[in-house]
XYZ file of N, CA and C in Angstrom:
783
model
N 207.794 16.753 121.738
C 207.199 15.615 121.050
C 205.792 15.938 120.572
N 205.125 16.911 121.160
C 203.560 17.073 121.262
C 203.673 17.768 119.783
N 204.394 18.766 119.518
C 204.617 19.836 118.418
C 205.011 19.062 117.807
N 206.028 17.925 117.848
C 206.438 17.479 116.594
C 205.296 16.442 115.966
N 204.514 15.697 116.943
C 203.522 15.089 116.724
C 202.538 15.530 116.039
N 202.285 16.773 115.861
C 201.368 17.487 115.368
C 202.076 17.987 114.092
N 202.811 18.330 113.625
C 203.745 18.882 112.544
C 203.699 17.372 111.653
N 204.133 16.065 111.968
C 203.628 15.238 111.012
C 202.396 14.354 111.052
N 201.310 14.834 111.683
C 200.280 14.515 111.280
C 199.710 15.863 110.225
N 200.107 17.235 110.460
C 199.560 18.361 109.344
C 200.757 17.983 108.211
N 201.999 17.190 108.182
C 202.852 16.917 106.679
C 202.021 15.956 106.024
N 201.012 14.905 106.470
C 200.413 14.024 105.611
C 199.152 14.743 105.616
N 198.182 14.938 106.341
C 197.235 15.653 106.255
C 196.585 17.228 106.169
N 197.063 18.232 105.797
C 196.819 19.294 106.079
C 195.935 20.016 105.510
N 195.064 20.531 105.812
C 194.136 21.888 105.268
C 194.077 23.314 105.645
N 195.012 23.697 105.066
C 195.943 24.749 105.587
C 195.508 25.666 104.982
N 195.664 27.141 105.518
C 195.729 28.176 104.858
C 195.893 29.794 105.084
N 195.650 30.411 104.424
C 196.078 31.655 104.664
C 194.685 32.664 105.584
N 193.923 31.833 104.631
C 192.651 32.819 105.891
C 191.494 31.001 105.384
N 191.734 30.194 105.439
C 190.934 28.506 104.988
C 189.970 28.668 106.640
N 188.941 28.318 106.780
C 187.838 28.297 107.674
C 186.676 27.826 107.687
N 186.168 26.849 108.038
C 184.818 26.295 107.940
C 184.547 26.183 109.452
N 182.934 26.394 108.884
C 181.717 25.731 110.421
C 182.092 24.302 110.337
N 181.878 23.669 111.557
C 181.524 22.485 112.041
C 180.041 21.798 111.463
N 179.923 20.952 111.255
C 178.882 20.254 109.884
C 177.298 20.077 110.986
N 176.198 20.452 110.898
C 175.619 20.900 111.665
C 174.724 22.363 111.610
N 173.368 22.101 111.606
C 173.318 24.083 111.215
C 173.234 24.808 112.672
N 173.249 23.818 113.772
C 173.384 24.395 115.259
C 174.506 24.602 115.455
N 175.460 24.404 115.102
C 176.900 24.267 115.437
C 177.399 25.547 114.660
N 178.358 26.165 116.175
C 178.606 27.554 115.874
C 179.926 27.626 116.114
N 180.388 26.575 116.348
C 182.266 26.552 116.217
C 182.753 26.824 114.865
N 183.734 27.911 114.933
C 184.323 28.269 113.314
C 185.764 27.472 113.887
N 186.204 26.849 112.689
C 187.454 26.212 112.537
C 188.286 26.549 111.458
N 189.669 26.612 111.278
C 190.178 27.215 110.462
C 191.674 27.205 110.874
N 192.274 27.313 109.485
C 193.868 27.212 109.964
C 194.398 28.503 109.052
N 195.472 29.005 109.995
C 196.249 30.330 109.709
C 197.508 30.342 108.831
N 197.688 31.428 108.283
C 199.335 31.573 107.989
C 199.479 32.860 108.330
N 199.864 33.361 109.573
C 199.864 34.672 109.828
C 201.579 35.044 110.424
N 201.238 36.555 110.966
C 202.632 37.099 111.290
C 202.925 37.185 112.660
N 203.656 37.231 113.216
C 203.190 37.132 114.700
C 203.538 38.772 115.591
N 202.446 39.533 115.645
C 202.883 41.008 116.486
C 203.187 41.205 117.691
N 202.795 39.943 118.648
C 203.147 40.505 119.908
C 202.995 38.766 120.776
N 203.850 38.292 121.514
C 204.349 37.501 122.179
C 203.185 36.965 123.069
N 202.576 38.435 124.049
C 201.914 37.793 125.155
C 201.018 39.216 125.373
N 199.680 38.538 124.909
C 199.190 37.395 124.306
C 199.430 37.202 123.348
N 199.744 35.896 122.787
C 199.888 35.879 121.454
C 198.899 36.422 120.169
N 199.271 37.630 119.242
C 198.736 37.555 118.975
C 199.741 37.630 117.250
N 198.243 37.202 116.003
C 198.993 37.030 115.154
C 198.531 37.830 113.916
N 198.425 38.488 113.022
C 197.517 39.242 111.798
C 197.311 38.675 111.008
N 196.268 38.806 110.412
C 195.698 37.999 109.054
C 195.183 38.419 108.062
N 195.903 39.385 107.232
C 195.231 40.409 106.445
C 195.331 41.597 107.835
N 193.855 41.630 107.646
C 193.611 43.343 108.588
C 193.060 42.782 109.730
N 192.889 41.365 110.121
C 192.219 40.718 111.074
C 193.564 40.269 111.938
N 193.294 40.630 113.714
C 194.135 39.845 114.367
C 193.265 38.757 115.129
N 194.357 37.626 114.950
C 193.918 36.452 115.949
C 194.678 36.631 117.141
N 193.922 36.777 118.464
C 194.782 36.527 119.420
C 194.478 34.809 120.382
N 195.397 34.407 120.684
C 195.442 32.940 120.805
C 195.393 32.892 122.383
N 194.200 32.323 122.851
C 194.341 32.345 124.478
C 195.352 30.887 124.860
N 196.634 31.217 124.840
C 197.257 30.149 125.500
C 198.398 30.912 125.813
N 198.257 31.217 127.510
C 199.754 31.605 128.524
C 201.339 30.720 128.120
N 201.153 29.593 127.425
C 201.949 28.435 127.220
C 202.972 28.697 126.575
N 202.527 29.597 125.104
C 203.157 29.506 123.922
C 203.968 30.992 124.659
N 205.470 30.519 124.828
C 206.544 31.297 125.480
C 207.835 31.596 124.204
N 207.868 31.204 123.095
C 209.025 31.153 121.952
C 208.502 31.465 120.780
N 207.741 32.176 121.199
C 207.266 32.766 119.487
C 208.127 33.866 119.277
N 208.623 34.272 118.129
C 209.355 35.273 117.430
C 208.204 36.379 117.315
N 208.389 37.774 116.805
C 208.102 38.363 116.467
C 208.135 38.655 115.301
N 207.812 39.131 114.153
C 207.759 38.915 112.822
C 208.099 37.946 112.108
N 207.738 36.861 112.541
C 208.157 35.328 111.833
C 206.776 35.045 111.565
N 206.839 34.128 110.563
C 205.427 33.761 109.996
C 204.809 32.405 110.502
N 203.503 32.551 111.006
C 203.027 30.667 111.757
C 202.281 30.210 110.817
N 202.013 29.087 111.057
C 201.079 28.407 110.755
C 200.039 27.297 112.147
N 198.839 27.481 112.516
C 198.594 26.838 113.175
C 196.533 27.002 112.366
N 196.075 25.603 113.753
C 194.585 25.428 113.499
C 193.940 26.064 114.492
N 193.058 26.781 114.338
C 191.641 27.923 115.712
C 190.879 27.521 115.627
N 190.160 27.242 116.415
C 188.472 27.401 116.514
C 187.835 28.767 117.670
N 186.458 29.473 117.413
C 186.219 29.695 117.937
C 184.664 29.687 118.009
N 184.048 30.615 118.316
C 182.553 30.477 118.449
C 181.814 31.671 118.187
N 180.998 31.109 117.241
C 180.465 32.637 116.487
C 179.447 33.079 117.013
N 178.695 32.349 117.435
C 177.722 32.889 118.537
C 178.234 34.062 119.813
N 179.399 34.295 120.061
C 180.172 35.016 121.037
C 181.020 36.145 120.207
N 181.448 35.866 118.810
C 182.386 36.873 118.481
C 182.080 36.198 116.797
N 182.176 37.655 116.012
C 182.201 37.618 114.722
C 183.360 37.478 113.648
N 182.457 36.634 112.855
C 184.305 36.126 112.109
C 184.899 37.257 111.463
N 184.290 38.220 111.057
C 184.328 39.927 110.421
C 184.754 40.546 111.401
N 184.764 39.851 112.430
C 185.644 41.097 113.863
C 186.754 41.757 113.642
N 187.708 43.013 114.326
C 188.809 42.991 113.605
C 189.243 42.565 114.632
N 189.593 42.125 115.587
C 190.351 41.077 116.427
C 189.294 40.159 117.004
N 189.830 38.684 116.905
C 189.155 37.665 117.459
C 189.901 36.914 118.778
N 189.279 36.593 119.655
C 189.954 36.226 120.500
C 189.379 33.907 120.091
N 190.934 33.235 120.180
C 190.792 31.374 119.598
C 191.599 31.249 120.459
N 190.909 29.563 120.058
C 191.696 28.523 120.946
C 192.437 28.041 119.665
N 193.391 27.046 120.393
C 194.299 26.225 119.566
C 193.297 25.119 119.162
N 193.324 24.303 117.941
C 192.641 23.446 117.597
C 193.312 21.853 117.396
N 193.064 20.905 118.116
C 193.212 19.553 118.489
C 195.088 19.455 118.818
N 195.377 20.357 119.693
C 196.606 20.240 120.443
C 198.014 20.389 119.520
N 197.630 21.293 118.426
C 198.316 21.674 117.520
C 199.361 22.989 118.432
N 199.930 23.502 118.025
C 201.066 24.907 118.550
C 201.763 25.541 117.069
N 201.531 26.719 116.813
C 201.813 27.587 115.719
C 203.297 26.714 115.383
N 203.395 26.989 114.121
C 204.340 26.267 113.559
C 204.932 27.505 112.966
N 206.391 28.032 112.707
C 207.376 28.769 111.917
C 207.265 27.781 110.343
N 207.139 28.689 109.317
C 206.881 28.388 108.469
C 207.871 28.877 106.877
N 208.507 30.393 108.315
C 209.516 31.187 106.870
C 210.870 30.348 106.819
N 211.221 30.756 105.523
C 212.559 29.726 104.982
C 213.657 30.166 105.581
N 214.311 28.891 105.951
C 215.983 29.137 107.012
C 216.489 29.793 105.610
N 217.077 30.454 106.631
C 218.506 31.586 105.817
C 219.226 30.347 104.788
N 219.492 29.627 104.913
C 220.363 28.832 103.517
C 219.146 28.298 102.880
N 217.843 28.727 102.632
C 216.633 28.419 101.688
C 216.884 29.989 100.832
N 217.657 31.186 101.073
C 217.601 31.899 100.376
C 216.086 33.156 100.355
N 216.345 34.088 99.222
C 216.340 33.885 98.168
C 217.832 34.310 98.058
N 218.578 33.532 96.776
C 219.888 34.151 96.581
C 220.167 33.865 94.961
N 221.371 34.235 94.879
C 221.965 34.128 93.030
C 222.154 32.876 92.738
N 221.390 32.531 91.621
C 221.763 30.740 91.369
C 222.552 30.581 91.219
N 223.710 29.381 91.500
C 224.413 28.627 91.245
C 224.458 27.321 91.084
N 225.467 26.402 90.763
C 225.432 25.181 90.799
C 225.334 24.937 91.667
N 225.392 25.154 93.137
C 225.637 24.585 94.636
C 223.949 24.758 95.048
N 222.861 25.871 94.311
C 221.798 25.425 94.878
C 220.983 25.417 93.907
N 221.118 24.395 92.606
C 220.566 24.107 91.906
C 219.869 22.346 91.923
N 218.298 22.667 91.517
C 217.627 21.326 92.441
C 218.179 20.074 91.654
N 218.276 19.582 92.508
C 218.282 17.804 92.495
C 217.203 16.959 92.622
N 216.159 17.415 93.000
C 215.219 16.461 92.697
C 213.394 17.604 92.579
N 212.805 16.734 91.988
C 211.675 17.722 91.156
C 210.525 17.479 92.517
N 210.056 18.658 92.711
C 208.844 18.473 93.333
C 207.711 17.363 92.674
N 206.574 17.352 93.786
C 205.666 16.385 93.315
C 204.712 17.643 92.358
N 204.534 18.744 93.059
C 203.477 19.799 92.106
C 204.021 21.066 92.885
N 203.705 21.878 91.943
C 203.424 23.707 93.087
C 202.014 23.876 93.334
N 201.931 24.166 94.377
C 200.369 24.251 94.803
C 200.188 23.409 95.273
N 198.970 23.094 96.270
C 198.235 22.154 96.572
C 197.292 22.224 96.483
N 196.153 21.073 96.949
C 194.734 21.324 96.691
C 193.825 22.107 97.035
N 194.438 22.753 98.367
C 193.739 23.912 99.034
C 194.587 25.020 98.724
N 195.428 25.427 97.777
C 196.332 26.465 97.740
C 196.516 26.482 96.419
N 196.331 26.432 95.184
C 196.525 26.289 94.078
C 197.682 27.041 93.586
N 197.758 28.213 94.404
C 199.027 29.137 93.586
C 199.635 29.192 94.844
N 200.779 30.207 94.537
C 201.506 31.003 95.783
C 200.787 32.339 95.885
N 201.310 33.341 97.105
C 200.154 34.787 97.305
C 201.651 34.843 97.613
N 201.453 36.786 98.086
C 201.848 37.662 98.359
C 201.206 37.955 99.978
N 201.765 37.481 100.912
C 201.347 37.636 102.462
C 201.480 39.501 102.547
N 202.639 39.775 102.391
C 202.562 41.130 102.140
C 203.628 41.949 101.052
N 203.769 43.083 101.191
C 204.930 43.554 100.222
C 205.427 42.911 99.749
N 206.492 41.704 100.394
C 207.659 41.742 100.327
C 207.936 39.751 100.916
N 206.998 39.353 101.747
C 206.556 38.238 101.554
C 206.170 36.775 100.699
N 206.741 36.536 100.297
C 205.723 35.403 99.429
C 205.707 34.048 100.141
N 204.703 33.234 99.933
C 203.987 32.096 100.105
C 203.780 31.639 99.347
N 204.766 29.974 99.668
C 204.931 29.370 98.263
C 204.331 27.778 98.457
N 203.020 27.239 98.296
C 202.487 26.198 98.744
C 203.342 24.659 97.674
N 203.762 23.889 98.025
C 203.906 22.600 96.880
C 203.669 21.290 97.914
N 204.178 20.276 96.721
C 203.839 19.004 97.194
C 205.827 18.002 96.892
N 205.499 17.354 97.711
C 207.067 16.829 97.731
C 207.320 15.380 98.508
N 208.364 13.999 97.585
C 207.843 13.310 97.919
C 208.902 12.978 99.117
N 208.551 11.940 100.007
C 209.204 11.798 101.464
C 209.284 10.340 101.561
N 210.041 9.647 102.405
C 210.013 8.440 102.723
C 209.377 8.339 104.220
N 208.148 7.943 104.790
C 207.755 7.559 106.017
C 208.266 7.025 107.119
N 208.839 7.149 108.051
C 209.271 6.888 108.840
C 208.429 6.123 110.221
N 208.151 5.279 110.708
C 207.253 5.157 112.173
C 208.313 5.804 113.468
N 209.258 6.343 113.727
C 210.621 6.384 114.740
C 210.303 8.102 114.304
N 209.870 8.756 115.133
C 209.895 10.405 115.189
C 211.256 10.961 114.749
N 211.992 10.617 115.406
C 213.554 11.055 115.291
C 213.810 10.680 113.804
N 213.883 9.408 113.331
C 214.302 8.937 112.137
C 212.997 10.104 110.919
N 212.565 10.257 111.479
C 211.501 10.612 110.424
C 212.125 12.312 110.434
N 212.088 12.958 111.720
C 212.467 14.021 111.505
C 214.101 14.325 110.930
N 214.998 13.463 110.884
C 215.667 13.629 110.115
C 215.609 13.704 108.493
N 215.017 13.050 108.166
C 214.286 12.507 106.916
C 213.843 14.147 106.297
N 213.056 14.639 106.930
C 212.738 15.940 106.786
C 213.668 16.944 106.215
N 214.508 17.098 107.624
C 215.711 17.433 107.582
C 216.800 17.004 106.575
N 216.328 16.607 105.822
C 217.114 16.574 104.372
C 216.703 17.275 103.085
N 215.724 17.561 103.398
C 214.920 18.566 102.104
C 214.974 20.152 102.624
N 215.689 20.707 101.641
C 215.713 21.805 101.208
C 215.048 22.302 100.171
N 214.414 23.587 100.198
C 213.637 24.477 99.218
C 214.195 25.701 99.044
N 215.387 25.874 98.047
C 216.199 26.872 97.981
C 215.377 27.851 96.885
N 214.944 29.235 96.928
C 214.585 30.185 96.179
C 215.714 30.611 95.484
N 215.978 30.813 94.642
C 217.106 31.186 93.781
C 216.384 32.623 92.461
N 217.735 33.393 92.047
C 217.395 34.184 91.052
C 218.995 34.699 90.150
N 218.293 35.026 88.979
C 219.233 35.058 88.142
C 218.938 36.778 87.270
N 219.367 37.784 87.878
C 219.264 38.838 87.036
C 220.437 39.665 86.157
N 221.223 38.562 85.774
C 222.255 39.082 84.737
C 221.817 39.372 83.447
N 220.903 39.200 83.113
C 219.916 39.200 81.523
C 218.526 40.070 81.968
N 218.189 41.000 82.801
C 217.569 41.969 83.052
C 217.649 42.966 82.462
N 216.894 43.612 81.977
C 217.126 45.125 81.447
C 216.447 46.072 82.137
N 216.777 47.330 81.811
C 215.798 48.394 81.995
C 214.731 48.278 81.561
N 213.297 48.579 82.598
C 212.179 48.479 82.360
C 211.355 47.018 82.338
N 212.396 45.998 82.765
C 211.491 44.886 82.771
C 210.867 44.931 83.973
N 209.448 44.022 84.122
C 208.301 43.530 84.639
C 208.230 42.779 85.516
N 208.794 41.706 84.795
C 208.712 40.111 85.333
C 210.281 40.076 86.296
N 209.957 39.474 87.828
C 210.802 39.248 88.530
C 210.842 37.483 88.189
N 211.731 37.102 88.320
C 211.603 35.718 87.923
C 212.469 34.982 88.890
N 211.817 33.854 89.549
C 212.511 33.507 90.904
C 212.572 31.555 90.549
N 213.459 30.938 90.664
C 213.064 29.292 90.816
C 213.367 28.966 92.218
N 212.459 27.909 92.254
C 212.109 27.024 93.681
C 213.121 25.740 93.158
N 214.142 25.223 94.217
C 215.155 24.323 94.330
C 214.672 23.650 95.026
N 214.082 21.936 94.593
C 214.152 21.242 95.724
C 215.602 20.640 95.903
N 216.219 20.457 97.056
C 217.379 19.867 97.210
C 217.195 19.026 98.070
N 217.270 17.351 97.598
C 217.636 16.569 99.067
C 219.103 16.109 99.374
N 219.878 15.974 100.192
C 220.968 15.605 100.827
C 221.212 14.156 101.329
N 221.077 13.859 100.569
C 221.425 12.471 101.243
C 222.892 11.918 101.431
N 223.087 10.824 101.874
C 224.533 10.522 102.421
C 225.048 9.940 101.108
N 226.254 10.106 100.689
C 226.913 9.552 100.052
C 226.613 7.943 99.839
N 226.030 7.384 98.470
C 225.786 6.097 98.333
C 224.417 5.576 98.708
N 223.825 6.417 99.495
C 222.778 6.106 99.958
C 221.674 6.193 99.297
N 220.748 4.685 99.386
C 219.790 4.582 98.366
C 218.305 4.678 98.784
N 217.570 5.538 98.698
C 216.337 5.849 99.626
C 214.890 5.767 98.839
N 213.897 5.297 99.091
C 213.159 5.241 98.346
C 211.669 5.880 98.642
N 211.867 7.202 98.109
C 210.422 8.085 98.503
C 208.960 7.840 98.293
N 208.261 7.230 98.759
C 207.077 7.016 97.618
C 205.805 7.560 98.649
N 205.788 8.554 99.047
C 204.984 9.279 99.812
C 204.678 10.608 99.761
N 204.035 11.365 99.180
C 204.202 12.832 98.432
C 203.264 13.383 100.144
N 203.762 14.338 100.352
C 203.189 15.426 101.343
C 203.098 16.477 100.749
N 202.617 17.496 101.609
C 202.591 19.473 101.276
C 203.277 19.736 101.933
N 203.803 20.660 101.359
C 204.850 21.666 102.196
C 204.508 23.103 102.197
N 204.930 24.111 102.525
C 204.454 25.407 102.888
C 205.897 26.497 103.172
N 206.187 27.356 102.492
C 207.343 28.420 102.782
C 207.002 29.557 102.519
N 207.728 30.356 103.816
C 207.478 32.102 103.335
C 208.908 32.615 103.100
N 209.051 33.379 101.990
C 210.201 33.604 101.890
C 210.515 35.254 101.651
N 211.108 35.767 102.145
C 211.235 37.521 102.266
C 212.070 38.051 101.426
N 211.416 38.381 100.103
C 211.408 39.354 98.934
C 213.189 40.500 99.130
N 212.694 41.077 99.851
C 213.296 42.394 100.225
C 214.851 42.688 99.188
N 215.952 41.845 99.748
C 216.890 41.768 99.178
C 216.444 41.371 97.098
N 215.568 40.251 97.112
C 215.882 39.834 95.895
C 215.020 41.130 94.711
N 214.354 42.135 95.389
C 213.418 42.895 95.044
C 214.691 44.144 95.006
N 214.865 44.355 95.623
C 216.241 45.545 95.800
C 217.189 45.465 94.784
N 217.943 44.026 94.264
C 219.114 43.774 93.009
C 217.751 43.965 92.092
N 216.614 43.664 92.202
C 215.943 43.241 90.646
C 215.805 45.042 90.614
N 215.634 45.725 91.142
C 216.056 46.979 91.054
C 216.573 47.742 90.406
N 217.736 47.392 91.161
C 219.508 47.551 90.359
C 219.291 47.521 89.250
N 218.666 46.991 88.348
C 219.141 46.303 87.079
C 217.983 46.903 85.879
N 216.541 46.645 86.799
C 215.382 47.082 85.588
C 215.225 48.681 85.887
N 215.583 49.163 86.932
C 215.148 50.711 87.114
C 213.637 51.011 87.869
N 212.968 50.030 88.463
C 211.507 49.694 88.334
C 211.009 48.873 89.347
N 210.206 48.915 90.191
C 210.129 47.930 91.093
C 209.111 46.388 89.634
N 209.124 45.285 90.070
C 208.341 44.048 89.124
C 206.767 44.759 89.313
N 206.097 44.443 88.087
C 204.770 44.381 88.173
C 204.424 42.691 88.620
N 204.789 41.479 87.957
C 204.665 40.388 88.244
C 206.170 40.038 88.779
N 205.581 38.751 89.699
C 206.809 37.777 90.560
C 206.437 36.316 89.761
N 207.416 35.737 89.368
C 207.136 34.798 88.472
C 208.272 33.394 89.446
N 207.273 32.298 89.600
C 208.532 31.474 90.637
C 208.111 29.552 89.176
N 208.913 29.576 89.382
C 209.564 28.323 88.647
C 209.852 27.298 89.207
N 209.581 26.090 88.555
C 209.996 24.498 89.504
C 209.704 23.623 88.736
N 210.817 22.864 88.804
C 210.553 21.504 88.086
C 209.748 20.637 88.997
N 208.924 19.828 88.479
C 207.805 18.933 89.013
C 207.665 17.770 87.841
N 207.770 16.527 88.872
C 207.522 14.775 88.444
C 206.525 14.225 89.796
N 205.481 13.883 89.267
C 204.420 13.522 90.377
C 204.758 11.961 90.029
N 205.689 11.238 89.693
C 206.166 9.644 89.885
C 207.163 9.824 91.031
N 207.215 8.427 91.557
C 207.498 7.949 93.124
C 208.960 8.868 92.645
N 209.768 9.009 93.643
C 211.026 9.890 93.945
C 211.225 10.757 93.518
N 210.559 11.679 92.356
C 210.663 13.077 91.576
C 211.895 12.984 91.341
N 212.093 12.036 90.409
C 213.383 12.380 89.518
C 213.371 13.908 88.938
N 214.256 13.737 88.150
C 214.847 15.233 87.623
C 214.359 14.777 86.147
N 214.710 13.465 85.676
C 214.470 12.484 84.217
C 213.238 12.844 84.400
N 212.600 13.042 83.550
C 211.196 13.531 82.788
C 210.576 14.411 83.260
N 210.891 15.180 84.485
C 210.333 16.141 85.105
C 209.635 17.633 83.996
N 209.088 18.224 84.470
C 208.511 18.905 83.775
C 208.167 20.387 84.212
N 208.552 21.784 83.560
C 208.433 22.933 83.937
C 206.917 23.454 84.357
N 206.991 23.920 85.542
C 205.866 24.487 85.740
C 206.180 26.012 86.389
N 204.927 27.059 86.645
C 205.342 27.542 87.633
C 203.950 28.941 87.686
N 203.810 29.554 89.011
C 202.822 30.208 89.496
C 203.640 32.126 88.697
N 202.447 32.588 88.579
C 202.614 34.422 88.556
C 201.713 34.991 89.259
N 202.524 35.648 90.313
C 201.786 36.829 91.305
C 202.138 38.111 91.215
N 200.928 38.849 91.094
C 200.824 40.149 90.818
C 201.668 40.031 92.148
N 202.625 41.565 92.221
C 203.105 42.415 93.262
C 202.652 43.854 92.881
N 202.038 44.088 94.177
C 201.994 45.223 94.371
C 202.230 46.147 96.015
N 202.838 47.207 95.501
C 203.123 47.956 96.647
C 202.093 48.661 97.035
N 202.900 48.480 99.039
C 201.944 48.772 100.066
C 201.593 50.216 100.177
């Protein structure tokens, strides 16, 4: 309950990020605060990489962390004791938060479009306000920040189902590839599931956050151009009106350099 409690208070509120960090407001105040999107190398202690920086997390607690799965959680620590330029920092967890898994379930893909995971309903935006684009976490990685709208729930359970209806399927289409092309070109599927007949009414836009692992869709784009991509190009329809219809929605979409490690 504690984790899930914390998971939708960061779905309405979050200031998230990949290396995002501020002092505490104050010019005496030497607490650094900051929230992660890192990888996780080693269990116990937890620790996690961030770029070339590791965070290691003093909490004996956290017993189910994966190993190469991607988190998301909030640190603080104290700069007066250890430098934020350190290459390992030793944090605490910040206001009873616990690293969150962040990479996309295996039926989020990336895979060959079809009609079966083609979106049904338009995001609110790609990007968010603290994330404007998607990055490249590493090689083969990507991080794909948007906004998406939800119906509120007060009942945890009811709400986490609610959740549990949105899908963010990565999809790709390289039958029209040639030799020597550039551009990898990927679309973001929002899919919600709802029950047959069922009439729901979203009017609550949150952020969302996915890492999704290249590897396979980088390997066929291969196959086909002869070439690894210079650019990764990801696609999404987006309607920032209440339920993100598909009706008037509108093409958008981020380009990230790739480059190899």
């Amino acid at each position: 309950m504690k984790q899930m409690k914390f998971f939708l208070v960061a779905l309405m509120a979050v200031v998230m990020g990949m290396s995002v960090t501020s002092c505490m407001k104050g010019d005496d105040n030497t607490i650094y605060t900051g929230v992660a999107v890192a990888e996780c190398v080693n269990s116990y202690p937890p620790t996690f990489t961030l770029g070339s920086q590791k965070l290691v997390i003093n909490d004996a607690t956290l017993l189910d962390l994966v190993l190469g799965k991607t988190y998301m959680f909030y640190y603080q620590f104290d700069t007066a004791e250890q430098s934020p330029d350190a290459p390992s920092i030793t944090v605490t967890l910040y206001g009873g938060s616990t690293p969150t898994n962040i990479d996309a379930e295996y039926r989020e893909g990336p895979e060959v479009a079809s009609e079966n995971n083609k979106a049904n309903t338009a995001l609110y935006s790609l990007g968010t306000s603290f994330f404007p684009s998607s990055a490249l976490l590493s090689n083969n990685k990507l991080f794909v920040p948007f906004g998406y709208w939800v119906k509120i729930e007060e009942d945890a359970t009811k709400q986490k189902e609610e959740l549990n209806k949105h899908s963010f399927v990565l999809t790709y289409d390289f039958s029209n590839v040639v030799s020597g092309a550039k551009e990898l070109v990927l679309t973001l599927n929002h899919i919600v599931n709802d029950a047959e007949g069922e009439e729901i009414t979203r009017n609550k836009w949150t952020e969302g956050y996915k890492v999704y692992d290249l590897t396979q869709a980088i390997v066929a784009f291969e196959e086909k151009s002869h070439a690894k991509p210079v650019t990764i190009v990801i696609k999404v329809k987006v309607n920032p009106t209440i339920d993100g219809s598909l009706t008037g929605a509108t093409d958008d979409k981020d380009d990230v350099k790739y480059t190899v490690e």
